[in-house]
Structure formats: structure tokens, C-alpha cells
Amino acid sequence: MSLHAIAYASEARADLQTTDLDRLLGDATTFNRVAGVTGVLMFDGSRFLQYLEGPEDGIDSVFQRIVNARSHGQMRVLCRAPVAERAFPRWSMGTRRIDADQLVQIVDAAWPGFLLGSGGFERLRQAWTGADGELEPAAVALGS
């Protein structure tokens, strides 16, 4: 089975509440697990940055839900491409708060694909791993 990935950024709805985020994350985790999709979601308080990976049909179904979600708008797809292996195999929906400036640096970087060591994807991985370099640290809740 070939794997695909997509990364996008979007603006959170102005009236998005903590309870909305909690519900969104719970629903996404369940749906992603069923679709065979893993990935991470970062949030700076007003913008989302998400990376998803999995079988192409799973990515398509998850991404269609994301496009139709009322929790955000002004979506910008950063990259969509095949990948050789999963970067976040154990996260059906890993979540983490991110500094606004760091999110902008990731989004504004070049996205030539999902190659390690270059562009926005490498910056996303570095933001996720933090100072200790651990690929899958304990996630923190975005809402509560």
C-alpha cells in the first residue's frame, strides 16, 4: 500500500472555544484511526498547521472532512505528495501548541515535498521534536 501525506495551514474561526477544540480533537482521533491516517496538529491560538499521512483513500476522506469543517477557514495546502514511510506512526492525532512566529516560519518555508533535512517539513519535525529530539514526545491538549 502506497503512503501519501498532506500538510496545510488554516485560520481558526474567531469564536472557536476550548470545548470546540476538545470535541474536534476527539472526533478527529477516532476518524483518523479508522481511516488509517496518522499525523500531528499544531495550534498557535489563531492558526492551525497540520500534517497527515496514510493510504491515499484515507488521506482523501480525512482531508474532505477537514475542508468541510466550520472550525477554520482560509486553508492553504503546503504540500501533498507520496511518502516512503510514516513520520508519525503512533499519532492518530498528536496535538501541540506552537509559538506563532515558529508556525509562520514553518508555513513560509519552501515545501518541496516531505523530505527529511529540508524545507517546511523539516521545520515541522523540529518543532514537534523540541530540544530533546524525541520524535514522538507526549502531546499536550490544545483546548483544556
PDB file of N, CA, C and O in Angstrom, residues 94-127:
ATOM      1  N   GLY A  94      -1.798  13.618  17.017  1.00  0.00           N
ATOM      2  CA  GLY A  94      -0.955  14.263  18.010  1.00  0.00           C
ATOM      3  C   GLY A  94      -1.220  15.760  17.968  1.00  0.00           C
ATOM      4  O   GLY A  94      -1.415  16.333  16.905  1.00  0.00           O
ATOM      5  N   THR A  95      -1.232  16.406  19.120  1.00  0.00           N
ATOM      6  CA  THR A  95      -1.525  17.838  19.176  1.00  0.00           C
ATOM      7  C   THR A  95      -0.521  18.554  20.049  1.00  0.00           C
ATOM      8  O   THR A  95      -0.017  17.995  21.032  1.00  0.00           O
ATOM      9  N   ARG A  96      -0.235  19.789  19.692  1.00  0.00           N
ATOM     10  CA  ARG A  96       0.712  20.586  20.456  1.00  0.00           C
ATOM     11  C   ARG A  96       0.485  22.062  20.165  1.00  0.00           C
ATOM     12  O   ARG A  96       0.194  22.438  19.044  1.00  0.00           O
ATOM     13  N   ARG A  97       0.636  22.878  21.184  1.00  0.00           N
ATOM     14  CA  ARG A  97       0.640  24.333  20.999  1.00  0.00           C
ATOM     15  C   ARG A  97       1.983  24.695  20.383  1.00  0.00           C
ATOM     16  O   ARG A  97       2.989  24.050  20.648  1.00  0.00           O
ATOM     17  N   ILE A  98       1.996  25.744  19.578  1.00  0.00           N
ATOM     18  CA  ILE A  98       3.223  26.202  18.940  1.00  0.00           C
ATOM     19  C   ILE A  98       3.252  27.716  18.987  1.00  0.00           C
ATOM     20  O   ILE A  98       2.202  28.370  18.943  1.00  0.00           O
ATOM     21  N   ASP A  99       4.434  28.272  19.077  1.00  0.00           N
ATOM     22  CA  ASP A  99       4.617  29.710  19.064  1.00  0.00           C
ATOM     23  C   ASP A  99       4.212  30.265  17.692  1.00  0.00           C
ATOM     24  O   ASP A  99       4.493  29.653  16.653  1.00  0.00           O
ATOM     25  N   ALA A 100       3.551  31.410  17.681  1.00  0.00           N
ATOM     26  CA  ALA A 100       3.046  31.992  16.432  1.00  0.00           C
ATOM     27  C   ALA A 100       4.165  32.258  15.428  1.00  0.00           C
ATOM     28  O   ALA A 100       4.012  31.988  14.235  1.00  0.00           O
ATOM     29  N   ASP A 101       5.296  32.775  15.888  1.00  0.00           N
ATOM     30  CA  ASP A 101       6.408  33.050  14.978  1.00  0.00           C
ATOM     31  C   ASP A 101       6.967  31.764  14.379  1.00  0.00           C
ATOM     32  O   ASP A 101       7.329  31.723  13.200  1.00  0.00           O
ATOM     33  N   GLN A 102       7.043  30.724  15.183  1.00  0.00           N
ATOM     34  CA  GLN A 102       7.539  29.444  14.699  1.00  0.00           C
ATOM     35  C   GLN A 102       6.595  28.855  13.653  1.00  0.00           C
ATOM     36  O   GLN A 102       7.032  28.325  12.635  1.00  0.00           O
ATOM     37  N   LEU A 103       5.293  28.976  13.881  1.00  0.00           N
ATOM     38  CA  LEU A 103       4.322  28.486  12.906  1.00  0.00           C
ATOM     39  C   LEU A 103       4.488  29.226  11.577  1.00  0.00           C
ATOM     40  O   LEU A 103       4.503  28.600  10.509  1.00  0.00           O
ATOM     41  N   VAL A 104       4.657  30.529  11.613  1.00  0.00           N
ATOM     42  CA  VAL A 104       4.847  31.312  10.388  1.00  0.00           C
ATOM     43  C   VAL A 104       6.111  30.857   9.655  1.00  0.00           C
ATOM     44  O   VAL A 104       6.106  30.728   8.421  1.00  0.00           O
ATOM     45  N   GLN A 105       7.189  30.615  10.368  1.00  0.00           N
ATOM     46  CA  GLN A 105       8.433  30.163   9.740  1.00  0.00           C
ATOM     47  C   GLN A 105       8.247  28.822   9.031  1.00  0.00           C
ATOM     48  O   GLN A 105       8.777  28.617   7.940  1.00  0.00           O
ATOM     49  N   ILE A 106       7.484  27.936   9.629  1.00  0.00           N
ATOM     50  CA  ILE A 106       7.233  26.629   9.008  1.00  0.00           C
ATOM     51  C   ILE A 106       6.378  26.796   7.761  1.00  0.00           C
ATOM     52  O   ILE A 106       6.687  26.261   6.703  1.00  0.00           O
ATOM     53  N   VAL A 107       5.294  27.543   7.886  1.00  0.00           N
ATOM     54  CA  VAL A 107       4.374  27.734   6.764  1.00  0.00           C
ATOM     55  C   VAL A 107       5.058  28.447   5.604  1.00  0.00           C
ATOM     56  O   VAL A 107       4.873  28.084   4.436  1.00  0.00           O
ATOM     57  N   ASP A 108       5.874  29.457   5.896  1.00  0.00           N
ATOM     58  CA  ASP A 108       6.508  30.254   4.850  1.00  0.00           C
ATOM     59  C   ASP A 108       7.744  29.597   4.241  1.00  0.00           C
ATOM     60  O   ASP A 108       8.258  30.088   3.235  1.00  0.00           O
ATOM     61  N   ALA A 109       8.222  28.512   4.816  1.00  0.00           N
ATOM     62  CA  ALA A 109       9.379  27.805   4.250  1.00  0.00           C
ATOM     63  C   ALA A 109       8.979  27.130   2.941  1.00  0.00           C
ATOM     64  O   ALA A 109       7.802  26.925   2.659  1.00  0.00           O
ATOM     65  N   ALA A 110       9.974  26.774   2.152  1.00  0.00           N
ATOM     66  CA  ALA A 110       9.715  26.013   0.921  1.00  0.00           C
ATOM     67  C   ALA A 110       9.220  24.622   1.306  1.00  0.00           C
ATOM     68  O   ALA A 110       9.665  24.048   2.296  1.00  0.00           O
ATOM     69  N   TRP A 111       8.282  24.099   0.544  1.00  0.00           N
ATOM     70  CA  TRP A 111       7.742  22.755   0.765  1.00  0.00           C
ATOM     71  C   TRP A 111       7.947  21.925  -0.506  1.00  0.00           C
ATOM     72  O   TRP A 111       6.998  21.659  -1.246  1.00  0.00           O
ATOM     73  N   PRO A 112       9.204  21.482  -0.762  1.00  0.00           N
ATOM     74  CA  PRO A 112       9.474  20.709  -1.978  1.00  0.00           C
ATOM     75  C   PRO A 112       9.008  19.261  -1.893  1.00  0.00           C
ATOM     76  O   PRO A 112       9.176  18.498  -2.830  1.00  0.00           O
ATOM     77  N   GLY A 113       8.435  18.906  -0.803  1.00  0.00           N
ATOM     78  CA  GLY A 113       7.989  17.539  -0.551  1.00  0.00           C
ATOM     79  C   GLY A 113       8.150  17.257   0.928  1.00  0.00           C
ATOM     80  O   GLY A 113       8.335  18.178   1.731  1.00  0.00           O
ATOM     81  N   PHE A 114       8.135  15.983   1.263  1.00  0.00           N
ATOM     82  CA  PHE A 114       8.253  15.593   2.668  1.00  0.00           C
ATOM     83  C   PHE A 114       9.591  14.910   2.897  1.00  0.00           C
ATOM     84  O   PHE A 114       9.669  13.789   3.382  1.00  0.00           O
ATOM     85  N   LEU A 115      10.650  15.613   2.527  1.00  0.00           N
ATOM     86  CA  LEU A 115      11.993  15.082   2.649  1.00  0.00           C
ATOM     87  C   LEU A 115      12.615  15.546   3.963  1.00  0.00           C
ATOM     88  O   LEU A 115      12.500  16.716   4.330  1.00  0.00           O
ATOM     89  N   LEU A 116      13.285  14.629   4.630  1.00  0.00           N
ATOM     90  CA  LEU A 116      13.976  14.997   5.852  1.00  0.00           C
ATOM     91  C   LEU A 116      15.147  15.903   5.517  1.00  0.00           C
ATOM     92  O   LEU A 116      15.792  15.739   4.490  1.00  0.00           O
ATOM     93  N   GLY A 117      15.387  16.870   6.374  1.00  0.00           N
ATOM     94  CA  GLY A 117      16.539  17.742   6.204  1.00  0.00           C
ATOM     95  C   GLY A 117      16.303  18.960   5.330  1.00  0.00           C
ATOM     96  O   GLY A 117      17.235  19.713   5.088  1.00  0.00           O
ATOM     97  N   SER A 118      15.072  19.162   4.851  1.00  0.00           N
ATOM     98  CA  SER A 118      14.872  20.334   4.002  1.00  0.00           C
ATOM     99  C   SER A 118      13.478  20.926   4.162  1.00  0.00           C
ATOM    100  O   SER A 118      12.512  20.223   4.416  1.00  0.00           O
ATOM    101  N   GLY A 119      13.404  22.215   4.010  1.00  0.00           N
ATOM    102  CA  GLY A 119      12.146  22.928   3.903  1.00  0.00           C
ATOM    103  C   GLY A 119      11.230  22.876   5.103  1.00  0.00           C
ATOM    104  O   GLY A 119      11.626  22.611   6.237  1.00  0.00           O
ATOM    105  N   GLY A 120       9.966  23.151   4.787  1.00  0.00           N
ATOM    106  CA  GLY A 120       8.943  23.243   5.816  1.00  0.00           C
ATOM    107  C   GLY A 120       8.727  21.956   6.588  1.00  0.00           C
ATOM    108  O   GLY A 120       8.468  21.988   7.791  1.00  0.00           O
ATOM    109  N   PHE A 121       8.833  20.820   5.900  1.00  0.00           N
ATOM    110  CA  PHE A 121       8.620  19.552   6.604  1.00  0.00           C
ATOM    111  C   PHE A 121       9.674  19.336   7.679  1.00  0.00           C
ATOM    112  O   PHE A 121       9.355  18.913   8.787  1.00  0.00           O
ATOM    113  N   GLU A 122      10.928  19.654   7.375  1.00  0.00           N
ATOM    114  CA  GLU A 122      11.990  19.518   8.381  1.00  0.00           C
ATOM    115  C   GLU A 122      11.742  20.468   9.548  1.00  0.00           C
ATOM    116  O   GLU A 122      11.909  20.104  10.701  1.00  0.00           O
ATOM    117  N   ARG A 123      11.300  21.669   9.254  1.00  0.00           N
ATOM    118  CA  ARG A 123      10.990  22.629  10.331  1.00  0.00           C
ATOM    119  C   ARG A 123       9.829  22.120  11.190  1.00  0.00           C
ATOM    120  O   ARG A 123       9.832  22.283  12.402  1.00  0.00           O
ATOM    121  N   LEU A 124       8.827  21.529  10.544  1.00  0.00           N
ATOM    122  CA  LEU A 124       7.703  20.963  11.290  1.00  0.00           C
ATOM    123  C   LEU A 124       8.203  19.857  12.226  1.00  0.00           C
ATOM    124  O   LEU A 124       7.845  19.822  13.398  1.00  0.00           O
ATOM    125  N   ARG A 125       9.023  18.968  11.710  1.00  0.00           N
ATOM    126  CA  ARG A 125       9.569  17.879  12.543  1.00  0.00           C
ATOM    127  C   ARG A 125      10.388  18.434  13.696  1.00  0.00           C
ATOM    128  O   ARG A 125      10.291  17.950  14.818  1.00  0.00           O
ATOM    129  N   GLN A 126      11.195  19.453  13.444  1.00  0.00           N
ATOM    130  CA  GLN A 126      11.999  20.054  14.507  1.00  0.00           C
ATOM    131  C   GLN A 126      11.113  20.710  15.561  1.00  0.00           C
ATOM    132  O   GLN A 126      11.385  20.611  16.757  1.00  0.00           O
ATOM    133  N   ALA A 127      10.053  21.360  15.131  1.00  0.00           N
ATOM    134  CA  ALA A 127       9.121  21.979  16.080  1.00  0.00           C
ATOM    135  C   ALA A 127       8.447  20.909  16.924  1.00  0.00           C
ATOM    136  O   ALA A 127       8.192  21.110  18.112  1.00  0.00           O
TER     137      ALA A 127
END
